[in-house]
Short mmCIF file of C-alpha atoms in Angstrom, two decimals:
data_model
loop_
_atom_site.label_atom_id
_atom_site.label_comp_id
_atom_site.label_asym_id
_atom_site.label_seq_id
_atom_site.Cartn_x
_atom_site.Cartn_y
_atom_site.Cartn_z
CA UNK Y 479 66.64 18.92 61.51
CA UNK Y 480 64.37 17.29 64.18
CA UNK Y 481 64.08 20.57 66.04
CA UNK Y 482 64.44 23.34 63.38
CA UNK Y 483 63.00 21.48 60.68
CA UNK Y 484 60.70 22.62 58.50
CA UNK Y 485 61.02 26.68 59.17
CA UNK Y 486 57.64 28.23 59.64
CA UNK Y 487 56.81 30.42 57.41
CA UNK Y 488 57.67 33.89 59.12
CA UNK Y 489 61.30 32.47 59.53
CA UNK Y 490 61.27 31.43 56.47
CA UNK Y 491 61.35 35.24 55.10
CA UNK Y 492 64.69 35.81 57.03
CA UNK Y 493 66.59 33.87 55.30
CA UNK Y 494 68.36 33.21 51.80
CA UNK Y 495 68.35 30.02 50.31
CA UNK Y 496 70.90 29.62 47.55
CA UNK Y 497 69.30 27.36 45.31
CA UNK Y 498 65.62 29.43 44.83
CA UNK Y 499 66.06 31.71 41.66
CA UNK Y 500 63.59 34.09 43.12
CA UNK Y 501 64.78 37.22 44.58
CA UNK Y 502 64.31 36.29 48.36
CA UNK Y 503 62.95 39.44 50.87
CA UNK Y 504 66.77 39.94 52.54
CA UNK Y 505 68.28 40.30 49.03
CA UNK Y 506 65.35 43.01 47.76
CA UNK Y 507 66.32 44.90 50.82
CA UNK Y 508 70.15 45.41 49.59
CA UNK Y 509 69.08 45.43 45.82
CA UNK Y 510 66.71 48.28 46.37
CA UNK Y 511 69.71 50.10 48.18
CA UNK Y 512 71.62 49.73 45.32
CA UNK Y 513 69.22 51.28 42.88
CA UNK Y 514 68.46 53.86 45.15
CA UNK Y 515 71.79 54.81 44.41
CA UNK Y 516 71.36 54.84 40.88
CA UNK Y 517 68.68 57.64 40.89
CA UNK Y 518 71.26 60.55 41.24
CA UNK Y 519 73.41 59.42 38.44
CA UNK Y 520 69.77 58.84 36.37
CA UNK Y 521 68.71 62.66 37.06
CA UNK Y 522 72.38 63.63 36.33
CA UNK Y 523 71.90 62.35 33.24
CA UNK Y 524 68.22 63.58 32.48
CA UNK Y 525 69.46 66.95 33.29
CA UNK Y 526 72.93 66.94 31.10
CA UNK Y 527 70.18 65.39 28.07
CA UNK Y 528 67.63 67.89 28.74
CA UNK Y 529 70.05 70.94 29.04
CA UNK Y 530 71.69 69.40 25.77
CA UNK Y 531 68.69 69.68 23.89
CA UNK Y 532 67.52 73.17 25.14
CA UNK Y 533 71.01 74.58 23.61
CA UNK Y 534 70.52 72.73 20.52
CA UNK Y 535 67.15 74.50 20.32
CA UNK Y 536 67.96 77.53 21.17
CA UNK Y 537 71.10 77.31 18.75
CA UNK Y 538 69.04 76.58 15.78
CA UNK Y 539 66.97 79.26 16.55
CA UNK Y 540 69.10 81.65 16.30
CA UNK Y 541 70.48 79.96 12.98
CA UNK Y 542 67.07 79.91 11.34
CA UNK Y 543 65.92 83.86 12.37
CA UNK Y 544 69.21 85.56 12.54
CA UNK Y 545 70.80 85.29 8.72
CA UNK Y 546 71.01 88.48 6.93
CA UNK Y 547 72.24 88.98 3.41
CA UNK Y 548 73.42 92.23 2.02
CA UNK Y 549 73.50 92.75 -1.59
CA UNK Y 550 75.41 96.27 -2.85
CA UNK Y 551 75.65 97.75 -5.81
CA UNK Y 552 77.65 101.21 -6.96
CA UNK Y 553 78.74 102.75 -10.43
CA UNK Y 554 81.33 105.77 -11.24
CA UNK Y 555 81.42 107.49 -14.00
CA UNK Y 556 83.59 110.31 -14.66
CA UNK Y 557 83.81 112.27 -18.22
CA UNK Y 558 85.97 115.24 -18.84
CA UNK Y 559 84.77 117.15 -21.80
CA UNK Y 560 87.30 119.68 -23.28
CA UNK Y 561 86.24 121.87 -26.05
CA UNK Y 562 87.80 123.54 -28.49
CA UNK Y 563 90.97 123.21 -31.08
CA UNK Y 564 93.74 125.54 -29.68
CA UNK Y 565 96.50 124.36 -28.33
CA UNK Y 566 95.73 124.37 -24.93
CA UNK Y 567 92.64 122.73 -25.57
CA UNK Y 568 94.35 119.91 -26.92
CA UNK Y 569 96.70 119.57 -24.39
CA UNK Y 570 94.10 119.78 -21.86
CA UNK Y 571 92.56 116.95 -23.75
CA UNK Y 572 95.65 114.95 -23.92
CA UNK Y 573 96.32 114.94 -20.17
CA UNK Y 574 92.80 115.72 -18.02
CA UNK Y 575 90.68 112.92 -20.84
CA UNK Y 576 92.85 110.17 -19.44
CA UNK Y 577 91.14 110.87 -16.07
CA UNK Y 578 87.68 109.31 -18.18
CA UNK Y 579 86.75 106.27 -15.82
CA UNK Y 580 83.30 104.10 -15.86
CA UNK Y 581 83.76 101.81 -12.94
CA UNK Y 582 80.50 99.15 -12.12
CA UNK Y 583 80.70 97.11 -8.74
CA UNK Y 584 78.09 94.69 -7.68
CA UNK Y 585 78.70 93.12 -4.05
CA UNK Y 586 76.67 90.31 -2.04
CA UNK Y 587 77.42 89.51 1.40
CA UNK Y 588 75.92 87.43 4.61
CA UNK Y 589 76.51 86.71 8.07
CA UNK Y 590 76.55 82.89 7.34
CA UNK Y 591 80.04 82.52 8.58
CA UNK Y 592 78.80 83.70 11.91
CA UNK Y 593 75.84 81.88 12.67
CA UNK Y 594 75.95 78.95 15.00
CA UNK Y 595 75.76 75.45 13.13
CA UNK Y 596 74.43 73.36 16.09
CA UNK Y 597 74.26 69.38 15.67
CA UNK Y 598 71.71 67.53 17.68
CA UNK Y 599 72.78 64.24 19.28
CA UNK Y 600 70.93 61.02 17.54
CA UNK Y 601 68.95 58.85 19.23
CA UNK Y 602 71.99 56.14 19.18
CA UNK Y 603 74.11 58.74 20.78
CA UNK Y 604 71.38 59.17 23.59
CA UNK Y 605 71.07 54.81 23.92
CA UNK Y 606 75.15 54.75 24.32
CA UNK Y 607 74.63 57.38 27.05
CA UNK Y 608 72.20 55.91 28.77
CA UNK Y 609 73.77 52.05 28.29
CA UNK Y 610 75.99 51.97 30.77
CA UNK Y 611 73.60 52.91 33.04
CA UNK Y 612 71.19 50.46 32.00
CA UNK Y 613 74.02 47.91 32.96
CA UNK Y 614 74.56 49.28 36.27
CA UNK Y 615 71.05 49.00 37.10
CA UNK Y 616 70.85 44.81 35.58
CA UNK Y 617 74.00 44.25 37.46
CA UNK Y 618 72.31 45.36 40.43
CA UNK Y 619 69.63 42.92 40.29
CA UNK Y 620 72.12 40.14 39.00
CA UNK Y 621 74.40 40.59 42.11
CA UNK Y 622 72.36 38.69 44.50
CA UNK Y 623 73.29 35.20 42.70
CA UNK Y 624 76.98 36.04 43.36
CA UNK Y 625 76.92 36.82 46.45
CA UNK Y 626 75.53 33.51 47.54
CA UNK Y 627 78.62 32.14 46.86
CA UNK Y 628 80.49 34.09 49.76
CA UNK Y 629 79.34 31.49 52.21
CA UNK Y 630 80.62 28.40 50.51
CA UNK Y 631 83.72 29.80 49.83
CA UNK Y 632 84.11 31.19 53.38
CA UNK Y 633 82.97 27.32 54.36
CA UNK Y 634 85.47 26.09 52.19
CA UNK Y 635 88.62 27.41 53.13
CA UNK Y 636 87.50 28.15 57.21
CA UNK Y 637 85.47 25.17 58.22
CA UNK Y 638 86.11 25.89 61.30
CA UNK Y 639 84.68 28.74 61.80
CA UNK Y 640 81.66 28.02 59.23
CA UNK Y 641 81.06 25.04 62.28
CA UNK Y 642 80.96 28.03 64.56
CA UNK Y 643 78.99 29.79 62.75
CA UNK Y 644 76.38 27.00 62.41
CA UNK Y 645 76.11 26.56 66.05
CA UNK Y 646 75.65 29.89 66.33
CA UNK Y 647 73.06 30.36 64.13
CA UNK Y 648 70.99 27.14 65.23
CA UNK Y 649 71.15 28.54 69.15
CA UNK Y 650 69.70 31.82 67.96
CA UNK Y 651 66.80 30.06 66.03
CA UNK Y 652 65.94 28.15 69.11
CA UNK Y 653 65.73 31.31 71.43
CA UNK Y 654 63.78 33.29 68.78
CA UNK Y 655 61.44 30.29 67.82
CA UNK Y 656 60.92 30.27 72.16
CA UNK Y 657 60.55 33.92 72.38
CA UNK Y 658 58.25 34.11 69.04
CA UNK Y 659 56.12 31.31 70.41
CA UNK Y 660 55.54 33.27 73.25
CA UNK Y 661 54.59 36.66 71.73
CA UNK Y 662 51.88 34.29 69.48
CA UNK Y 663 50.68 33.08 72.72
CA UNK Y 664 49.95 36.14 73.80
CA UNK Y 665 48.96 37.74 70.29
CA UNK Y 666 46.35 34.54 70.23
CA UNK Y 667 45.30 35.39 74.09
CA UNK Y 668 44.41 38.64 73.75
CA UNK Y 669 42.53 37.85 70.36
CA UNK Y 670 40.29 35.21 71.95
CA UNK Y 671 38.70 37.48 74.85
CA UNK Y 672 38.12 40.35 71.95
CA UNK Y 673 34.40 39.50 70.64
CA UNK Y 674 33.95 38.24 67.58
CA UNK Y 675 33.12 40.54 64.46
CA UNK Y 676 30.33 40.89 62.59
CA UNK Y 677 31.82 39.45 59.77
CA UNK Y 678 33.31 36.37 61.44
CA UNK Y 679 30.27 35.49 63.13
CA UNK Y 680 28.34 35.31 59.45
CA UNK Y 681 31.11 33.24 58.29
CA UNK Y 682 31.28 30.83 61.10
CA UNK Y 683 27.27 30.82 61.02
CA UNK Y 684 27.36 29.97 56.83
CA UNK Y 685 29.71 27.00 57.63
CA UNK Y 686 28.05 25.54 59.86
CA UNK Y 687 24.45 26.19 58.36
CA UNK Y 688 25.84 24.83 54.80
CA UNK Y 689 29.09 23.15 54.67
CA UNK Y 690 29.56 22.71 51.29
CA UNK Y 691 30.48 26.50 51.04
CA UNK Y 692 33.66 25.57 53.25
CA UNK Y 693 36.12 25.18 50.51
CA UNK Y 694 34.80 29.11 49.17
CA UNK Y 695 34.69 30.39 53.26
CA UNK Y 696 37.94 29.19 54.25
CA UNK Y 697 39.77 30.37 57.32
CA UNK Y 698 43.49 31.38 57.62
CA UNK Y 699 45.81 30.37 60.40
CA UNK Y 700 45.31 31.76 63.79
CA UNK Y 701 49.43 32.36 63.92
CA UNK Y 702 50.69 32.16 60.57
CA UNK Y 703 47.51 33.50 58.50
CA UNK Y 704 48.37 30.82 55.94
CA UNK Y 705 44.73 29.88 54.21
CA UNK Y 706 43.00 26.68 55.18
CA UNK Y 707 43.92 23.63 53.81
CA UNK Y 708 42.76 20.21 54.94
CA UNK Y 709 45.77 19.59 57.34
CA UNK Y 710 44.54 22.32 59.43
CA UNK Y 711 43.70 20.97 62.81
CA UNK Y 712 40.80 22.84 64.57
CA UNK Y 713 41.53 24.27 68.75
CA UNK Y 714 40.15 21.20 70.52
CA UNK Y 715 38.21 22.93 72.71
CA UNK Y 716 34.72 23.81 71.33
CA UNK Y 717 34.45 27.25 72.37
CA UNK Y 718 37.48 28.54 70.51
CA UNK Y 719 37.03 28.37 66.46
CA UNK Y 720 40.70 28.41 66.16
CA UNK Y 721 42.41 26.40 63.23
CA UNK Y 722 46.11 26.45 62.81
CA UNK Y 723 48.61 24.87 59.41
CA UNK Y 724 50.30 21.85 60.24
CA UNK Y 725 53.53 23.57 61.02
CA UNK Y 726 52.18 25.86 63.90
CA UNK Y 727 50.14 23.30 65.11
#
């Protein structure tokens, strides 16, 4: 704690601490991974919906424009007419009258029973396709609080190794906090022999001309770019207008 203790604030970002709510930057990384791979499944979907609803269309369509009915109507009527009072008239009458027939027929017809009878899916059925997906996606974003838990229960039952592990990680802070230290050296070297901008110069100029506009003019820090606050502490030396947060300093 005395050496490590309080992170700065560009460590800070590498790491997850367990008891923040917020979604921390190394967990957005892996969530947004994981909804990446829900996009194929989402256009999967859109496109099974979409083709869905072009049959449908297309269906009722062709239900709407292609009924026909046919309506048919026929009458026969046949009369045999035998004159005369011999006897082969009257047998000609007894045997060729019975052919007399009057026959009426009146038929109506469609192609109903061939027509497609398409049913649209509801918007319910669309939300229960589309649920489980929804799910996916929450459980996604949810997963991050579980997985905090892997540490403590790999601490629990391998303390051994979680010392390890510990060690480990507070010799790498110590050689990155060296080697980062050095980089902002050399980040704040090669800043200081650039000339000042325009824009700097006019707001170094307006705070020392009226000083009351320093809380509305405030600088960031040199390293960190964290805005001023009143524990900033100014570069001793007077040529370099310098001001760095408490924890760089």
């Amino acid at each position: 704690k005395q050496t490590l203790l309080p992170l700065p604030r560009e460590e800070t970002s590498s790491f997850i601490f367990p008891c923040k709510l917020a979604l921390q930057r190394p967990e957005l990384q892996h969530m947004v991974m994981e909804l990446l791979r829900c996009i194929p499944l989402l256009l999967f979907l859109l496109f099974v919906c979409g083709l869905d609803h072009f049959i449908f269309s297309v269906l009722s369509i062709i239900q709407h424009h292609s009924f026909i009915e046919y309506s048919y109507q026929s009458s026969h009527h046949l009369s045999v007419n035998v004159m005369g009072t011999s006897l082969m008239a009257e047998l000609l009458q007894s045997t060729i009258g019975a052919l007399n027939t009057s026959f009426n027929s009146e038929v109506e017809t469609s192609n109903l029973a061939c027509l497609p009878q398409p049913t649209g899916m509801t918007r319910q059925k669309y939300l229960n396709t589309f649920l489980p997906l929804g799910a996916l996606a929450l459980l996604c974003l949810a997963q991050v609080y579980p997985f905090r838990l892997r540490r403590a229960i790999a601490a629990f039952y391998f303390p051994k190794r979680e010392k390890t592990r510990v060690l480990f990680l507070y010799n790498k802070l110590l050689r990155q906090r060296k080697h980062f230290l050095y980089l902002q050296r050399g980040r704040v070297a090669r800043e200081a022999r650039q000339p000042p901008g325009l824009g700097t110069l006019l707001r170094q100029w307006c705070r020392r001309r009226w000083p009351w506009l320093r809380r509305y003019l405030r600088q960031s820090c040199t390293l960190c770019r964290r805005p001023e606050t009143p524990q900033h502490q100014p570069c001793p030396n007077p040529d370099c207008n310098a001001s760095y947060c408490e924890s760089c300093w």
